[in-house]
PDB file of C-alpha atoms in Angstrom:
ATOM      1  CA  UNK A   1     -56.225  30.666  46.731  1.00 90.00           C
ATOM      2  CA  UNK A   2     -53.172  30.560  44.623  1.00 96.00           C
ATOM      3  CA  UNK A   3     -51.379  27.490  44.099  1.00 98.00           C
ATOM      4  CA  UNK A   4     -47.450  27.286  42.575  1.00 98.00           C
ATOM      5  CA  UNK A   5     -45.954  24.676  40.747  1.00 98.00           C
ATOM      6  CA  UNK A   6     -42.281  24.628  40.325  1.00 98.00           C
ATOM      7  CA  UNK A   7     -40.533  22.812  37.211  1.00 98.00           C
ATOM      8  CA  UNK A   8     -36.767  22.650  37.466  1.00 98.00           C
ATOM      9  CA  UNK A   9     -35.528  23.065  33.623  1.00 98.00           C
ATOM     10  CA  UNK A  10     -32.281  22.956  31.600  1.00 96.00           C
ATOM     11  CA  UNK A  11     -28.855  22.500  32.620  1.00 94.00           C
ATOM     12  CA  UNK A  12     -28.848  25.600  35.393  1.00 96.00           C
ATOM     13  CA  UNK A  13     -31.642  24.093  36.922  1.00 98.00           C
ATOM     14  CA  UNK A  14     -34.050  27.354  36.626  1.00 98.00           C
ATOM     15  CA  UNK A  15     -37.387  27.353  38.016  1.00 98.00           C
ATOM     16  CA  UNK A  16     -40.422  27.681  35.749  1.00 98.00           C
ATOM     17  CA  UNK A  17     -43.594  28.214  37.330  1.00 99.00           C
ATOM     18  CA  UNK A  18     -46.917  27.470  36.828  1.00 98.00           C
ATOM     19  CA  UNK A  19     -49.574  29.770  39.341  1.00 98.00           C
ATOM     20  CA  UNK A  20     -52.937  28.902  39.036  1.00 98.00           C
ATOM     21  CA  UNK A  21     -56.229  29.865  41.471  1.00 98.00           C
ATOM     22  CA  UNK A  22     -59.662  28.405  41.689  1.00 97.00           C
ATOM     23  CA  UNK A  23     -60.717  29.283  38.366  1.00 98.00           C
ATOM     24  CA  UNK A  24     -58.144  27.577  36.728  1.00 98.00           C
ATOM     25  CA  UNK A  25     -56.843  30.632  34.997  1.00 98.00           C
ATOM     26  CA  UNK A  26     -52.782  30.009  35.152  1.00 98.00           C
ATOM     27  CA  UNK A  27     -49.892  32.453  34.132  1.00 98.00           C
ATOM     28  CA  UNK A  28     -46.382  30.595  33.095  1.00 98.00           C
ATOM     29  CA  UNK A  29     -43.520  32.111  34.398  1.00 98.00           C
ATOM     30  CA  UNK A  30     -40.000  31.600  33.009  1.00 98.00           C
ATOM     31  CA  UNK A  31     -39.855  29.168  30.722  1.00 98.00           C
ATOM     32  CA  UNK A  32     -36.649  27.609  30.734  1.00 97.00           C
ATOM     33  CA  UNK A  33     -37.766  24.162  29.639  1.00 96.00           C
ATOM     34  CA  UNK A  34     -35.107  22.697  26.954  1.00 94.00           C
ATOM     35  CA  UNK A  35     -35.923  18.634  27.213  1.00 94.00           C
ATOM     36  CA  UNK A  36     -38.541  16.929  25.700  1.00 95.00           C
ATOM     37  CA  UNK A  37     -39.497  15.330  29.234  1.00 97.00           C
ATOM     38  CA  UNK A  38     -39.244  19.049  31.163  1.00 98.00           C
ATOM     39  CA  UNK A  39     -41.942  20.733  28.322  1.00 97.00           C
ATOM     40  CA  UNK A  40     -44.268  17.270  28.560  1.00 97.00           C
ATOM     41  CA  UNK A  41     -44.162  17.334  32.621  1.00 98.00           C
ATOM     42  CA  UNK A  42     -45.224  21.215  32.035  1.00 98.00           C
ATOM     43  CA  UNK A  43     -47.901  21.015  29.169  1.00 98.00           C
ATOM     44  CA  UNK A  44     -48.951  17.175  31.095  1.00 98.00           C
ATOM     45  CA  UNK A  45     -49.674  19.229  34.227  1.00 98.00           C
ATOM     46  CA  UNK A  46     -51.626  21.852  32.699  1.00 98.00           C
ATOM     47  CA  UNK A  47     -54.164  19.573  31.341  1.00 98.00           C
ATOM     48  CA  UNK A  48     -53.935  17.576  34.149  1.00 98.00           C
ATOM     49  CA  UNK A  49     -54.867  20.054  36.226  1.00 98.00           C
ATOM     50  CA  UNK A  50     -57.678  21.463  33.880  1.00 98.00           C
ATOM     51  CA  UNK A  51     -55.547  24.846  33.691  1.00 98.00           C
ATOM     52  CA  UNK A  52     -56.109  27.655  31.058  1.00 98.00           C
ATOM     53  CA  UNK A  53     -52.924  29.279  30.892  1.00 98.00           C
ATOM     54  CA  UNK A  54     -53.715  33.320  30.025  1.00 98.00           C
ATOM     55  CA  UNK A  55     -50.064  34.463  30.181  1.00 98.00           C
ATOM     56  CA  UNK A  56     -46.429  33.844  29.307  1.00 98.00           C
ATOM     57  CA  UNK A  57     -44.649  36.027  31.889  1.00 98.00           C
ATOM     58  CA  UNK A  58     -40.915  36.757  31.805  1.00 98.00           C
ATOM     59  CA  UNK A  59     -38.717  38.287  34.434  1.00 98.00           C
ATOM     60  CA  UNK A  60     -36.259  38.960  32.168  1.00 98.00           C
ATOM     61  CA  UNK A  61     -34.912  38.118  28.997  1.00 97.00           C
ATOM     62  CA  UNK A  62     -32.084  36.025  29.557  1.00 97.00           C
ATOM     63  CA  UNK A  63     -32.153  32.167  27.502  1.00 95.00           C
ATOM     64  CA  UNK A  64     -32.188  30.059  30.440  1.00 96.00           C
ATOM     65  CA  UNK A  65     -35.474  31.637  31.175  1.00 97.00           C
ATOM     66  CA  UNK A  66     -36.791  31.735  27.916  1.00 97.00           C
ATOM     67  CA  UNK A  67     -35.724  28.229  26.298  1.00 95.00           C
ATOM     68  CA  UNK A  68     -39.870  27.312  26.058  1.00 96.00           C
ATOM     69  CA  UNK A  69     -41.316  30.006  25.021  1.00 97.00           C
ATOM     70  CA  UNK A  70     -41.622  28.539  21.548  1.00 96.00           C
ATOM     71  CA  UNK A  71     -42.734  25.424  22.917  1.00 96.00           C
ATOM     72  CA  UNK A  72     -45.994  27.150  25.261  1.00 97.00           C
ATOM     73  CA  UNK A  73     -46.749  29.044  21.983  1.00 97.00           C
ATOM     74  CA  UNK A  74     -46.902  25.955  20.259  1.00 96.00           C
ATOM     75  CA  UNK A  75     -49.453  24.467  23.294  1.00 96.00           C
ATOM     76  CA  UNK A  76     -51.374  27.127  24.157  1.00 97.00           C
ATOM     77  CA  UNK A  77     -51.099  29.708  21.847  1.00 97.00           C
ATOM     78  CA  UNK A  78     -48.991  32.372  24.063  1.00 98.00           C
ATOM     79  CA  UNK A  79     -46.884  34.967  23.020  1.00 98.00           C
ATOM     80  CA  UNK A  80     -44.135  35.976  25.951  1.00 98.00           C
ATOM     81  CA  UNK A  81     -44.326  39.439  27.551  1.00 98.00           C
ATOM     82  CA  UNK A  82     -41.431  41.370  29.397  1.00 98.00           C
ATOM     83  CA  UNK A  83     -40.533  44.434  30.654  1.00 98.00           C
ATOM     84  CA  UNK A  84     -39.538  46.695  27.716  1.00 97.00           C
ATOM     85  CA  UNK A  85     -35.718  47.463  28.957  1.00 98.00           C
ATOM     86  CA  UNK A  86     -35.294  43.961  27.851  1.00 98.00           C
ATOM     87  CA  UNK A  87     -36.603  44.227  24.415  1.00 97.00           C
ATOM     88  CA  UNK A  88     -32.934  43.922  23.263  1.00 97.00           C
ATOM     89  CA  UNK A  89     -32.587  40.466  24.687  1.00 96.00           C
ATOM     90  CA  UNK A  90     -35.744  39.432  23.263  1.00 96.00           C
ATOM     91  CA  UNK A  91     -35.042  40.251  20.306  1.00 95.00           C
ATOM     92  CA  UNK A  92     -31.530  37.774  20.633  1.00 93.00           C
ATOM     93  CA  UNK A  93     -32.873  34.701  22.233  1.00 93.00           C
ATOM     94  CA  UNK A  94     -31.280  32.613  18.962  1.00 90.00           C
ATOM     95  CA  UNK A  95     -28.185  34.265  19.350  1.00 91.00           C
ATOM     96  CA  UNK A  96     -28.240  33.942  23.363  1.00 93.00           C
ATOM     97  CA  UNK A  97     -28.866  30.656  23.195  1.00 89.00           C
ATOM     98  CA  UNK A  98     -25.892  29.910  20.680  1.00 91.00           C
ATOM     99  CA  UNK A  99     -23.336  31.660  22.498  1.00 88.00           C
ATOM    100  CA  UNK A 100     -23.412  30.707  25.673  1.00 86.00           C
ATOM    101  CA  UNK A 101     -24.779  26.777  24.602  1.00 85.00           C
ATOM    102  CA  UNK A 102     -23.562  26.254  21.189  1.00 86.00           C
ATOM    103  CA  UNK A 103     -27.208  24.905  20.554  1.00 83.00           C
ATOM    104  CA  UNK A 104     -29.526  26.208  18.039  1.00 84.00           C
ATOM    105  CA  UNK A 105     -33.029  26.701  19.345  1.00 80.00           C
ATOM    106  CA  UNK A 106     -35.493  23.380  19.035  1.00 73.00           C
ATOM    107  CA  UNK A 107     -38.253  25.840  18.159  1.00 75.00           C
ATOM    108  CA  UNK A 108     -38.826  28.897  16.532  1.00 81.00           C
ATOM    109  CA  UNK A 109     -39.045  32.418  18.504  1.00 88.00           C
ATOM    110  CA  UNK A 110     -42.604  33.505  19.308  1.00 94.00           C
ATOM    111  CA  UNK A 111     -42.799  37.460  18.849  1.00 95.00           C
ATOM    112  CA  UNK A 112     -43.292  39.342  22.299  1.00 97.00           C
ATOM    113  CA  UNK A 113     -46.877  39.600  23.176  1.00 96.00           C
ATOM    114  CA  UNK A 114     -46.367  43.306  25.087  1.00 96.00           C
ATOM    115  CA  UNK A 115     -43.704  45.031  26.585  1.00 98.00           C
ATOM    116  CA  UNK A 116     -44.605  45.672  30.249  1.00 96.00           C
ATOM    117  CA  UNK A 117     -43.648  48.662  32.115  1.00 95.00           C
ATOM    118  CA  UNK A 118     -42.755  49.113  36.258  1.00 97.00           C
ATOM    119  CA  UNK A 119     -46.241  49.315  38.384  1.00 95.00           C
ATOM    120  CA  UNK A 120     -48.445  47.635  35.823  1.00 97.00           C
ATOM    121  CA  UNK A 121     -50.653  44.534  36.210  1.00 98.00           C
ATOM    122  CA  UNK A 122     -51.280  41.135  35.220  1.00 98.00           C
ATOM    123  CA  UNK A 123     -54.548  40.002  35.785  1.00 97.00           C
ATOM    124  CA  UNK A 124     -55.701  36.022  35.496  1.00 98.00           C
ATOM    125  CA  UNK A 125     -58.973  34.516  37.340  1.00 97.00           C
ATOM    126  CA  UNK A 126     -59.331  36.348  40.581  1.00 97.00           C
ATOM    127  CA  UNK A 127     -55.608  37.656  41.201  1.00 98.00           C
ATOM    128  CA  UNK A 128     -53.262  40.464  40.287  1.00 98.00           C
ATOM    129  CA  UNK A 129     -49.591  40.022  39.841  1.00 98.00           C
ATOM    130  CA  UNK A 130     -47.908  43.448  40.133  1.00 98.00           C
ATOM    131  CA  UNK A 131     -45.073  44.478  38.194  1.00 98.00           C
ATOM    132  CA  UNK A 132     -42.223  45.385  39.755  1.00 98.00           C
ATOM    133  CA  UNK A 133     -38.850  46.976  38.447  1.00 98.00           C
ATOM    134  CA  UNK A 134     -35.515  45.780  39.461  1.00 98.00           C
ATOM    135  CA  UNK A 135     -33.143  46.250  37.196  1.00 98.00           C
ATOM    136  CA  UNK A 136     -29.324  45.224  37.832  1.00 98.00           C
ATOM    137  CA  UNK A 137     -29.222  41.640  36.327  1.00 98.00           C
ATOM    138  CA  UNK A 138     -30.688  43.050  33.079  1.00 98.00           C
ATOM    139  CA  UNK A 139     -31.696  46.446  32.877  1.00 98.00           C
ATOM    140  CA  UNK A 140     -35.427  44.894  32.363  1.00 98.00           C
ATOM    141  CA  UNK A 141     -35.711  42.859  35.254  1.00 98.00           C
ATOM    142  CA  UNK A 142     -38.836  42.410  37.022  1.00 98.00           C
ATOM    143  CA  UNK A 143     -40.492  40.547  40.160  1.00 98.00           C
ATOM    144  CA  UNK A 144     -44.161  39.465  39.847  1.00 98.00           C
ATOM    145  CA  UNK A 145     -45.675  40.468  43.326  1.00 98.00           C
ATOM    146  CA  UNK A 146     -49.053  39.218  44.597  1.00 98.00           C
ATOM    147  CA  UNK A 147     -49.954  41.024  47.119  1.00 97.00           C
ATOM    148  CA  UNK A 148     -53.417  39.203  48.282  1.00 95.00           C
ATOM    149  CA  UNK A 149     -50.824  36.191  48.510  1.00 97.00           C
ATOM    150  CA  UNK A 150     -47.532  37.399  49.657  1.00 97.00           C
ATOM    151  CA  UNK A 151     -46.090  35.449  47.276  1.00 98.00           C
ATOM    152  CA  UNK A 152     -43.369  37.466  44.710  1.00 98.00           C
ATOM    153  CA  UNK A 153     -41.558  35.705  41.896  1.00 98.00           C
ATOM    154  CA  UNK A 154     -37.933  37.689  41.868  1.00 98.00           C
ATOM    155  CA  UNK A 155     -36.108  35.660  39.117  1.00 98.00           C
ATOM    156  CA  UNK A 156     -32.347  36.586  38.943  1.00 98.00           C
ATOM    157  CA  UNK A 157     -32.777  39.887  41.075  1.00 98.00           C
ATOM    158  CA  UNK A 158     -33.134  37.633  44.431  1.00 98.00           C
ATOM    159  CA  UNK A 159     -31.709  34.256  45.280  1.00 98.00           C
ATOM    160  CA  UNK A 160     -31.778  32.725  48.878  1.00 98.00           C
ATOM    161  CA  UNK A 161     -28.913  34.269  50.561  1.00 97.00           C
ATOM    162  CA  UNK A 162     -27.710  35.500  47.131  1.00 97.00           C
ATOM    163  CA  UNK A 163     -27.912  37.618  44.260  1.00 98.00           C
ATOM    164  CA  UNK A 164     -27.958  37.483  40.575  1.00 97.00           C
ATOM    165  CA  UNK A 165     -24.760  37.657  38.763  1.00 96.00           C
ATOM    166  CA  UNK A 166     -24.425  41.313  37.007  1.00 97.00           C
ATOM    167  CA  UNK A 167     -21.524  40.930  34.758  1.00 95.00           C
ATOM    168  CA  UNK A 168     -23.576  40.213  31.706  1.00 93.00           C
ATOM    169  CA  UNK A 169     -24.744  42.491  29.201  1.00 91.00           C
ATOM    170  CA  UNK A 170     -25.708  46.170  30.526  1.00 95.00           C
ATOM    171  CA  UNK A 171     -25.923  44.489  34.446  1.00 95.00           C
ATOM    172  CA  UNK A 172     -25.542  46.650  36.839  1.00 97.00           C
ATOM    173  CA  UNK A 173     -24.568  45.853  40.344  1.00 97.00           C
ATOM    174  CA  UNK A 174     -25.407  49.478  41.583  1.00 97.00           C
ATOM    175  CA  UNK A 175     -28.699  48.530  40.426  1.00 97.00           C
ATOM    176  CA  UNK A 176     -29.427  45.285  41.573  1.00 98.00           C
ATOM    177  CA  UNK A 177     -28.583  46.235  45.282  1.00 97.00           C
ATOM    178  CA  UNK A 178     -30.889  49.382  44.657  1.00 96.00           C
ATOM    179  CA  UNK A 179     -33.607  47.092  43.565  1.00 98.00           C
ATOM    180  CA  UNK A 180     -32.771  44.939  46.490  1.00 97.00           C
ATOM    181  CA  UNK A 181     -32.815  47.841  49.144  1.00 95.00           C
ATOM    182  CA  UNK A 182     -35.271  49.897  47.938  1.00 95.00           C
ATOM    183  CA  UNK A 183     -38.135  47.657  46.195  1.00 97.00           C
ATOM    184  CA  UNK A 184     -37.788  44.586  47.812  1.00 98.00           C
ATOM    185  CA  UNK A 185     -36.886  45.135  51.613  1.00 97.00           C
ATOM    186  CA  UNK A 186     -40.388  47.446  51.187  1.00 97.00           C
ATOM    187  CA  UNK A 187     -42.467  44.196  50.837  1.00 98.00           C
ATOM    188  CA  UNK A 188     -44.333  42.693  53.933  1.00 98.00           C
ATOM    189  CA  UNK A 189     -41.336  40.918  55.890  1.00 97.00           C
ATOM    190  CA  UNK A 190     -44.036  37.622  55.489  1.00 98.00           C
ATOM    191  CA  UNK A 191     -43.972  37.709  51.620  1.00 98.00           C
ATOM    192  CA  UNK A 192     -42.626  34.317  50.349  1.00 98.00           C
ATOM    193  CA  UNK A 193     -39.943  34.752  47.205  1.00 98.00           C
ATOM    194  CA  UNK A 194     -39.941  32.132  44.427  1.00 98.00           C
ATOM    195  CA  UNK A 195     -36.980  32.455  42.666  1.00 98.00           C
ATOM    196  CA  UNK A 196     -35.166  31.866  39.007  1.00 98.00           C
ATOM    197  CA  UNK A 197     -33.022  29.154  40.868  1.00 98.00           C
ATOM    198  CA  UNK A 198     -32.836  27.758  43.901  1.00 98.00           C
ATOM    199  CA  UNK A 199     -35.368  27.492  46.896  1.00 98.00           C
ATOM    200  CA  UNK A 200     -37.671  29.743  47.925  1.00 98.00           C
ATOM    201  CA  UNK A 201     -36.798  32.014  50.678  1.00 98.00           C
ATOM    202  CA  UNK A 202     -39.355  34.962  53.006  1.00 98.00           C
ATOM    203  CA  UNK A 203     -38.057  38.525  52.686  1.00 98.00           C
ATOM    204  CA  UNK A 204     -37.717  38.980  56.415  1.00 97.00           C
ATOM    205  CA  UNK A 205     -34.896  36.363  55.933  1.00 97.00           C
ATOM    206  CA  UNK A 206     -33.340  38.062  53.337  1.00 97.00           C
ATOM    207  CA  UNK A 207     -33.323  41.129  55.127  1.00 96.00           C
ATOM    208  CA  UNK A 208     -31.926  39.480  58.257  1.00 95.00           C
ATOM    209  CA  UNK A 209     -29.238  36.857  56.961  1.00 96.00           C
ATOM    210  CA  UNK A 210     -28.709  38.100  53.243  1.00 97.00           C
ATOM    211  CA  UNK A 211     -25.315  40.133  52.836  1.00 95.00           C
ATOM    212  CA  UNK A 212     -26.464  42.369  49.987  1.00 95.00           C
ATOM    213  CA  UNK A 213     -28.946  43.580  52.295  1.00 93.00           C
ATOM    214  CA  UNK A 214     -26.749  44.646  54.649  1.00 81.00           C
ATOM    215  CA  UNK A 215     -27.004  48.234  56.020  1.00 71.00           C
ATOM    216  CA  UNK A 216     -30.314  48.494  54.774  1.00 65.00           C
TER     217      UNK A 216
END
């Protein structure tokens, strides 16, 4: 049994997660923490909840999703990983994060862990998170897919009702409603979606209500 824990971080109000099962083993995914009080609430329920986090999961490489990856390294010891079309982002996350904030980083960048590739795994305590690719935010974008729980994590591919934006660096709307048509509208119509922002949605209602599904 999987269980999700949602942290709302920085000022876009991402969604980090924190999936655990029943032998504790956890994965973080996108962290976007920036505060003090949003990395203590994360690292506070961790050892609250007797978690050993194995991974540092990104579905892409923007900042917003990124912010704490220097602080989890600094915790636990993890090193982020993302899909390898992202690499160039990665390899930014100072400058990212100066642009568009004007803020210099409160910690240093941890070095990438592994570049990931489409169809590969992530394994922690008894479950499998899938990798898939859907690119069209960033060219790296990925959603994390359970299948023994339904549950996906779609960061900026998939929004309720919505989209990511793909007017940033080497986005690709094309590709986003490819990703959208052709990897995600193939998951089990039950499959819950936790996404980068926002509330979590069910792919059957994306497929029914969601515009950028239309004619699919």
């Amino acid at each position: 049994m999987i269980t999700v824990k949602r942290f709302t971080c920085n000022m876009l109000a991402e969604n980090c997660y924190v999936v655990s099962d029943e032998t504790r083993a956890a994965v973080i995914i996108d962290c976007g923490a920036l505060y003090e009080e949003e990395n203590q609430a994360i690292a506070s329920y961790i050892k609250a909840e007797h978690l050993t986090p194995a991974h540092l999961l990104c579905t892409h490489g923007h900042f917003d999703h990124c912010i704490g990856n220097g602080f989890i390294y600094e915790q636990f010891g993890l090193q982020p990983e993302a899909h390898q079309e992202d690499q160039f982002l990665m390899e930014k996350m100072k400058a990212q994060t100066r642009e568009f904030l004007g803020i210099e980083l409160p910690t240093d960048v941890p070095p990438v862990r592994a570049y990931f590739k489409d169809k590969d795994q992530i394994t922690f305590g008894s479950h499998t998170l899938q990798i898939l690719h859907t690119p069209g935010h960033t060219p790296g974008g990925v959603v994390f897919y359970c299948k023994e729980e339904n549950i996906a994590f779609s960061g900026d591919t998939l929004f309720r009702m919505s989209i990511g934006r793909t007017d940033f660096e080497r986005g690709s709307y094309e590709q986003i409603i490819h990703s959208l048509q052709q990897v995600l509208a193939k998951l089990p119509g039950e499959t819950k979606v936790y996404p980068g922002h926002g509330p979590a949605t069910t792919i059957a209602e994306e497929i029914k209500y969601n515009p950028y599904f239309m004619g699919y």
